[in-house]
CSV table of C-alpha atoms in Angstrom, one decimal:
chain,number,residue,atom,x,y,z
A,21,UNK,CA,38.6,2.2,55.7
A,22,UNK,CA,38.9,4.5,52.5
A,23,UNK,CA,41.2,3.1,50.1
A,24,UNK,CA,41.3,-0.3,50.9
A,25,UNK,CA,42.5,-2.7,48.4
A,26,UNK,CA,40.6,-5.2,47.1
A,27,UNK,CA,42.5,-8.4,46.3
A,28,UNK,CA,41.4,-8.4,42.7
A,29,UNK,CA,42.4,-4.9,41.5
A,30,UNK,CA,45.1,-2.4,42.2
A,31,UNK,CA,45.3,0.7,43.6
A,32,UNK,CA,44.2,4.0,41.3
A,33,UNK,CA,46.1,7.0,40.5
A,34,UNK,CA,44.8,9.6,38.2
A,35,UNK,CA,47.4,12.6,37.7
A,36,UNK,CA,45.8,15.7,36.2
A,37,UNK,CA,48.0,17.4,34.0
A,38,UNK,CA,48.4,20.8,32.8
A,39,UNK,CA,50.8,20.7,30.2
A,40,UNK,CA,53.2,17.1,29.3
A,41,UNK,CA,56.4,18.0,30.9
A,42,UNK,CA,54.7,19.2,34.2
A,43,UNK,CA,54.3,15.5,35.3
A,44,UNK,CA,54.7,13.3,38.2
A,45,UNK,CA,58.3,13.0,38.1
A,46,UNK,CA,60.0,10.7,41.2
A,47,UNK,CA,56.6,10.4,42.8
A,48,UNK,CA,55.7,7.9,40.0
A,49,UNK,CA,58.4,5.8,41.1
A,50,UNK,CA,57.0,5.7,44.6
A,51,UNK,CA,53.8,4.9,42.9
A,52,UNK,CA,54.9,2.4,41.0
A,53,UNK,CA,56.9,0.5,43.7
A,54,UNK,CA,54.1,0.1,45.7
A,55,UNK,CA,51.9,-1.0,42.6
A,56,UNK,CA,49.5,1.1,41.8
A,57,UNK,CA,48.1,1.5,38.6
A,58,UNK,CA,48.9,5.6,37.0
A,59,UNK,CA,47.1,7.4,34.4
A,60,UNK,CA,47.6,10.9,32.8
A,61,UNK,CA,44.0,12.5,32.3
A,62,UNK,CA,44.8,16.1,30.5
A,63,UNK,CA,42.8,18.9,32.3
A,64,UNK,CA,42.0,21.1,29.7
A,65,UNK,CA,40.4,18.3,27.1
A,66,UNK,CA,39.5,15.6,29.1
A,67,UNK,CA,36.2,14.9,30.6
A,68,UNK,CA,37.2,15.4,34.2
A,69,UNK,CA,33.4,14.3,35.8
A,70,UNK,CA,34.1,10.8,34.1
A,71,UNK,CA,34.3,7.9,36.8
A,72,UNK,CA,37.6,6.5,36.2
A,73,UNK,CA,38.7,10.2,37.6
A,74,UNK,CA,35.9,10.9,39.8
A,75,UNK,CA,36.7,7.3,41.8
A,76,UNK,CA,40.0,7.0,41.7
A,77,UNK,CA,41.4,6.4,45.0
A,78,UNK,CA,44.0,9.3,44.4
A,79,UNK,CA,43.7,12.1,42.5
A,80,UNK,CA,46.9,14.5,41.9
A,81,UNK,CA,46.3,17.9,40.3
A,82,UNK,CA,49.8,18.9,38.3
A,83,UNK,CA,51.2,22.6,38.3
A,84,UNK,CA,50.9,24.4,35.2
A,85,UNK,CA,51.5,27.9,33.7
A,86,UNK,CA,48.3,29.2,34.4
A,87,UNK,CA,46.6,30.6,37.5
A,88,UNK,CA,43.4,31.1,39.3
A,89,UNK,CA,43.1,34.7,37.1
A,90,UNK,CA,43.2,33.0,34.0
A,91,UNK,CA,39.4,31.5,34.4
A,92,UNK,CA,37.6,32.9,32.4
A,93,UNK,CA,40.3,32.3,29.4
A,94,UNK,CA,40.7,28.4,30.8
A,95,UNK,CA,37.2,27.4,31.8
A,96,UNK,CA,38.5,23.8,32.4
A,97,UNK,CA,40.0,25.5,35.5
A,98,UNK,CA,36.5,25.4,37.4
A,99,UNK,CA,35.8,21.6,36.2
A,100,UNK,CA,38.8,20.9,38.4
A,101,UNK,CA,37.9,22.9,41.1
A,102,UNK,CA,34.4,21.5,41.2
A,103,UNK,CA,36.1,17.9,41.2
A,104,UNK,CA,38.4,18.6,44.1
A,105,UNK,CA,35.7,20.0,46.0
A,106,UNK,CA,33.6,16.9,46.0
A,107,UNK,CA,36.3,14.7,46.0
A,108,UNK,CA,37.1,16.3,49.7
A,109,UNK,CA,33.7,16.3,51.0
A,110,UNK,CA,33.8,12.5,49.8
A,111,UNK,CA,37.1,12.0,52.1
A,112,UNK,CA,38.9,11.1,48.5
A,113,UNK,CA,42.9,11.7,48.6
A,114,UNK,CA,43.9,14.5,46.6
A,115,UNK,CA,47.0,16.1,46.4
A,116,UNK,CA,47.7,19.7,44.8
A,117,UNK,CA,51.1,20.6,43.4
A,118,UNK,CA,51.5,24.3,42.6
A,119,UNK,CA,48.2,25.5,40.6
A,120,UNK,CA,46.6,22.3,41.7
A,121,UNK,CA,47.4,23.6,45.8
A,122,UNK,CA,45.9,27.0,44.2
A,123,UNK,CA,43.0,25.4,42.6
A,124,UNK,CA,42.3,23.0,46.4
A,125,UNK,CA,42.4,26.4,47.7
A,126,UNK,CA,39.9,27.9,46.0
A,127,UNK,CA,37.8,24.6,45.9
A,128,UNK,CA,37.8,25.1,49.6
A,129,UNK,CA,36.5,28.5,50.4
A,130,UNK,CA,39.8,29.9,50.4
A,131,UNK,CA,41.9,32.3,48.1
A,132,UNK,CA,44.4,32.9,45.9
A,133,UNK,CA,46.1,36.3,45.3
A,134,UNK,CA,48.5,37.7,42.5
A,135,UNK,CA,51.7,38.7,44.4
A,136,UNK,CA,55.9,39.6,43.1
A,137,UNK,CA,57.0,36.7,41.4
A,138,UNK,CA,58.8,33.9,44.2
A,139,UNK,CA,62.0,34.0,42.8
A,140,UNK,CA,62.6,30.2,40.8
A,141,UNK,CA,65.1,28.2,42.5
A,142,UNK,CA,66.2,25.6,45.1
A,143,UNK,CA,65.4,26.6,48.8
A,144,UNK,CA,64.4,25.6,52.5
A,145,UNK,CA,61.2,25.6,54.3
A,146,UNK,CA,59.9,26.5,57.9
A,147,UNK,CA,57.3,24.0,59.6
A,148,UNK,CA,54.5,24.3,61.6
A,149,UNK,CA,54.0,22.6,64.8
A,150,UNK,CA,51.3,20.6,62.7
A,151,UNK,CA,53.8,20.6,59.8
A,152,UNK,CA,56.5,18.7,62.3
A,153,UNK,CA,54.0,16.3,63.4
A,154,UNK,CA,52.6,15.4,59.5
A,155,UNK,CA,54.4,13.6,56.8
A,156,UNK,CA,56.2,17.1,55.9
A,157,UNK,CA,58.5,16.5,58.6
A,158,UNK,CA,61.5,15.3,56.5
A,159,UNK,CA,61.5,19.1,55.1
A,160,UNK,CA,62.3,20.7,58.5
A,161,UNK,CA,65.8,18.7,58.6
A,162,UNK,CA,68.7,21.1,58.5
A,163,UNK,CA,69.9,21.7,54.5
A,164,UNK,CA,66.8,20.3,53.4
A,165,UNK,CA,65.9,22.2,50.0
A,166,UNK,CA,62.7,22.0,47.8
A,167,UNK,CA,62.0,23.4,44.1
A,168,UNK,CA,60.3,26.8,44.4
A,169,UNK,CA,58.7,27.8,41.2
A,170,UNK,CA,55.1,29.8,42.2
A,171,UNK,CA,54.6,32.9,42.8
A,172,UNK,CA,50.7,33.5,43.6
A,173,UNK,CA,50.2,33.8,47.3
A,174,UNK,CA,47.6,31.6,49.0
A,175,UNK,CA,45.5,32.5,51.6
A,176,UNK,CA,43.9,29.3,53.7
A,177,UNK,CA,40.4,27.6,53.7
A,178,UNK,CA,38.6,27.5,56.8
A,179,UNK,CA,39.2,24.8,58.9
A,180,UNK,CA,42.7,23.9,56.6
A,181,UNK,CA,46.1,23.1,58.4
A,182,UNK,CA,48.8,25.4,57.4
A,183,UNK,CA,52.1,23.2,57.5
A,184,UNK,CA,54.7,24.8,55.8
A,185,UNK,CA,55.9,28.5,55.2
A,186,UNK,CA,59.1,30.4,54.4
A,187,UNK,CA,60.0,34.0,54.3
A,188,UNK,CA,57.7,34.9,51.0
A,189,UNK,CA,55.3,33.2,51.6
A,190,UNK,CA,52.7,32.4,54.7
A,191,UNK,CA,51.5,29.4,53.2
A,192,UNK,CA,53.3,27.0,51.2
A,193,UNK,CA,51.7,23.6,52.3
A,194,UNK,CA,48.6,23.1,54.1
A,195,UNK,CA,45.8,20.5,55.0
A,196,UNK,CA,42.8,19.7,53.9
A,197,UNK,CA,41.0,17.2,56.6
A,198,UNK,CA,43.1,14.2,56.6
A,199,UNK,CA,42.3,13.5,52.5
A,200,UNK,CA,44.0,16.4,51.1
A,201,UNK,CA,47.2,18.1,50.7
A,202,UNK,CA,48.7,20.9,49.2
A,203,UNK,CA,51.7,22.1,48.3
A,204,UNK,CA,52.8,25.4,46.5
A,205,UNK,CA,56.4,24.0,45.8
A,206,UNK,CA,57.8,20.9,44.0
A,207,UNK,CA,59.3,17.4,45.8
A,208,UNK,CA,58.3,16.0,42.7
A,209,UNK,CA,60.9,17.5,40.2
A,210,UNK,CA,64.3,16.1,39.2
A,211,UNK,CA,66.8,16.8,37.1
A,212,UNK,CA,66.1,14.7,34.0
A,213,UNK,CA,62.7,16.5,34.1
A,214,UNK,CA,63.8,19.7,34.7
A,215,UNK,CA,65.8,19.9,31.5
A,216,UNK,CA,62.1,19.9,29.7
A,217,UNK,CA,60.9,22.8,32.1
A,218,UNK,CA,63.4,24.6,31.1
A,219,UNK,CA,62.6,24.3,27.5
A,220,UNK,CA,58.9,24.6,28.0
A,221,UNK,CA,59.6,27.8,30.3
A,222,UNK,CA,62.4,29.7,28.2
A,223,UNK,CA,60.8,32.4,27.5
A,224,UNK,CA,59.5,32.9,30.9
A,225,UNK,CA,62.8,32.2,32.6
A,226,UNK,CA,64.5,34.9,30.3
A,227,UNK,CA,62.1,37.7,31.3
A,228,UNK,CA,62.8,36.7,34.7
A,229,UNK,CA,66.0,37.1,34.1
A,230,UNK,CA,67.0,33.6,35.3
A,231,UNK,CA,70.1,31.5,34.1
A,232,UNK,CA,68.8,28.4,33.1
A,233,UNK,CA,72.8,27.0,33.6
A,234,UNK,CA,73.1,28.4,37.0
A,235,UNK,CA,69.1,27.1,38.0
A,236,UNK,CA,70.4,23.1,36.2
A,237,UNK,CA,73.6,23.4,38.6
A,238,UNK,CA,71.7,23.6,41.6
A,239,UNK,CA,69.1,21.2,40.8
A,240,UNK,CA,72.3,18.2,39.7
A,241,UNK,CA,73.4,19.6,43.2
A,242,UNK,CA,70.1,18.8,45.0
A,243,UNK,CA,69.3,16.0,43.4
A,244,UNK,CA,69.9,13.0,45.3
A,245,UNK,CA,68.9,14.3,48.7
A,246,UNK,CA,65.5,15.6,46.5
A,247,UNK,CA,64.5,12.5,45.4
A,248,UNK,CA,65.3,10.4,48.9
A,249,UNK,CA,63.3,13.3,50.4
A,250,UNK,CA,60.4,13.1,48.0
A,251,UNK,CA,60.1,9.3,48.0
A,252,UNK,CA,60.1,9.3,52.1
A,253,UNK,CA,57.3,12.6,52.0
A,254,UNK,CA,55.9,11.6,49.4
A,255,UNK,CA,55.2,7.9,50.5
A,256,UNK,CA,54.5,8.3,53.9
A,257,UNK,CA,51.9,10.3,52.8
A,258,UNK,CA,50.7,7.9,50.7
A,259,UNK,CA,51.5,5.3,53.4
A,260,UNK,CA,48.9,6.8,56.0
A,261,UNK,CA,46.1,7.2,53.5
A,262,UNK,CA,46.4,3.4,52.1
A,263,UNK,CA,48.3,1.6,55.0
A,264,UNK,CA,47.3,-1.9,52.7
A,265,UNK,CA,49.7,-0.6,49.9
A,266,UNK,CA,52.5,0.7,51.6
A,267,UNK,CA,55.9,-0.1,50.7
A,268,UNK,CA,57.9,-3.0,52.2
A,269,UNK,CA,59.7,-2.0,55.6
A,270,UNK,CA,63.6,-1.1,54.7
A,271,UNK,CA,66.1,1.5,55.2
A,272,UNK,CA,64.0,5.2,54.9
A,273,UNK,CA,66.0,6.8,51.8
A,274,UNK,CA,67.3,9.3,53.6
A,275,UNK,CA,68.7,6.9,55.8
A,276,UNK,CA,70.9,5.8,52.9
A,277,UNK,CA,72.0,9.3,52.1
A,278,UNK,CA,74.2,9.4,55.2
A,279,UNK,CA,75.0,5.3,55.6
């Protein structure tokens, strides 16, 4: 079985990264409770074919404020491409958050089009049948609210799952086989994170015309029912991939939101 533990090593997690406040956020918590070992590689400088990336038994591509136009600018952008393509066809786990779902796309035989700009902010999803029956299926509880923060629109790979949508956008998650995932919004985000997006964004939140106060109230608003929903998405994701690793059996955090 891919990704089973070997009693003499942990568990490998390579997070590519776009720029440093676009990070992992609560999923390295989930992470590290269930011990793996997590590394930062940094897409545009780091040598992306190397084996410690290559191997690793999970490989998350990171948003960033670039796109799929910006190519020929960014050739770095291809090297990741290239790696998520053969790390698929290898039946690696990869996830892809924002330009890294954008990037699987395009790794994949799918495409990625410039469209109006998804207005930033905190707000629900619509499942699939397949979406209800994957690890998704915490989103399609009433109230429940992810960070939306992309605007391209994505149009799937043959063969992919779509398993999440809402009323801008056909596509927002979708399937890869049973090794990848991708999602064009963020579980991963919380609030003491947030406050360096906002920096790092400024200028593009002003042309938007977004208020960074109003955009911090709703996230301190979401917050706690965020992060029990990423850790219980997020880790029973992770949980089916690497069944060895999974966390101990307790209370699912969203349990303890309403106990």
């Amino acid at each position: 079985m891919r990704g089973r533990q070997r009693a003499d090593r942990r568990l490998s997690a390579v997070a590519i990264r776009h720029v440093a406040f676009e990070d992992l956020g609560s999923f390295a918590r989930t992470l590290d409770a269930r011990g793996w070992s997590v590394s930062y590689c940094e897409a545009s400088t780091d040598q992306l074919s190397h084996y410690s990336i290559r191997d690793a038994d999970l490989v998350i591509v990171l948003d960033g404020p670039i796109g799929l136009g910006d190519r020929r600018a960014f050739r770095f952008l291809d090297s990741e491409m290239h790696l998520i393509e053969r790390r698929l066809a290898r039946g690696l786990p990869t996830l892809g958050i924002g330009l890294g779902a954008q990037l699987m796309a395009a790794a994949t035989g799918g495409r990625v089009e410039a469209g109006a700009p998804t207005p930033i902010g905190w707000g629900e999803l619509s499942l699939t049948p397949e979406g209800r029956r994957s690890a998704l299926a915490p989103l399609g509880q009433p109230g429940a609210k992810v960070l939306h923060w992309r605007g391209d629109g994505i149009e799937l790979p043959p063969g992919a799952r779509r398993l999440a949508f809402d009323a801008r956008r056909e596509n927002q998650a979708f399937a890869c086989g049973e090794a990848g995932l991708a999602l064009q919004f963020h579980l991963e985000a919380d609030p003491r994170g947030l406050e360096e997006w906002y920096v790092g964004h400024a200028v593009a939140l002003a042309a938007a015309g977004i208020d960074v106060r109003q955009l911090r109230r709703q996230g301190r608003d979401c917050a706690m029912a965020a992060g029990a929903m990423a850790e219980t998405v997020f880790g029973g994701w992770l949980d089916a991939r690497f069944p060895e690793a999974a966390a101990p059996t307790g209370l699912d955090p969203l349990a303890r939101l309403s106990a």
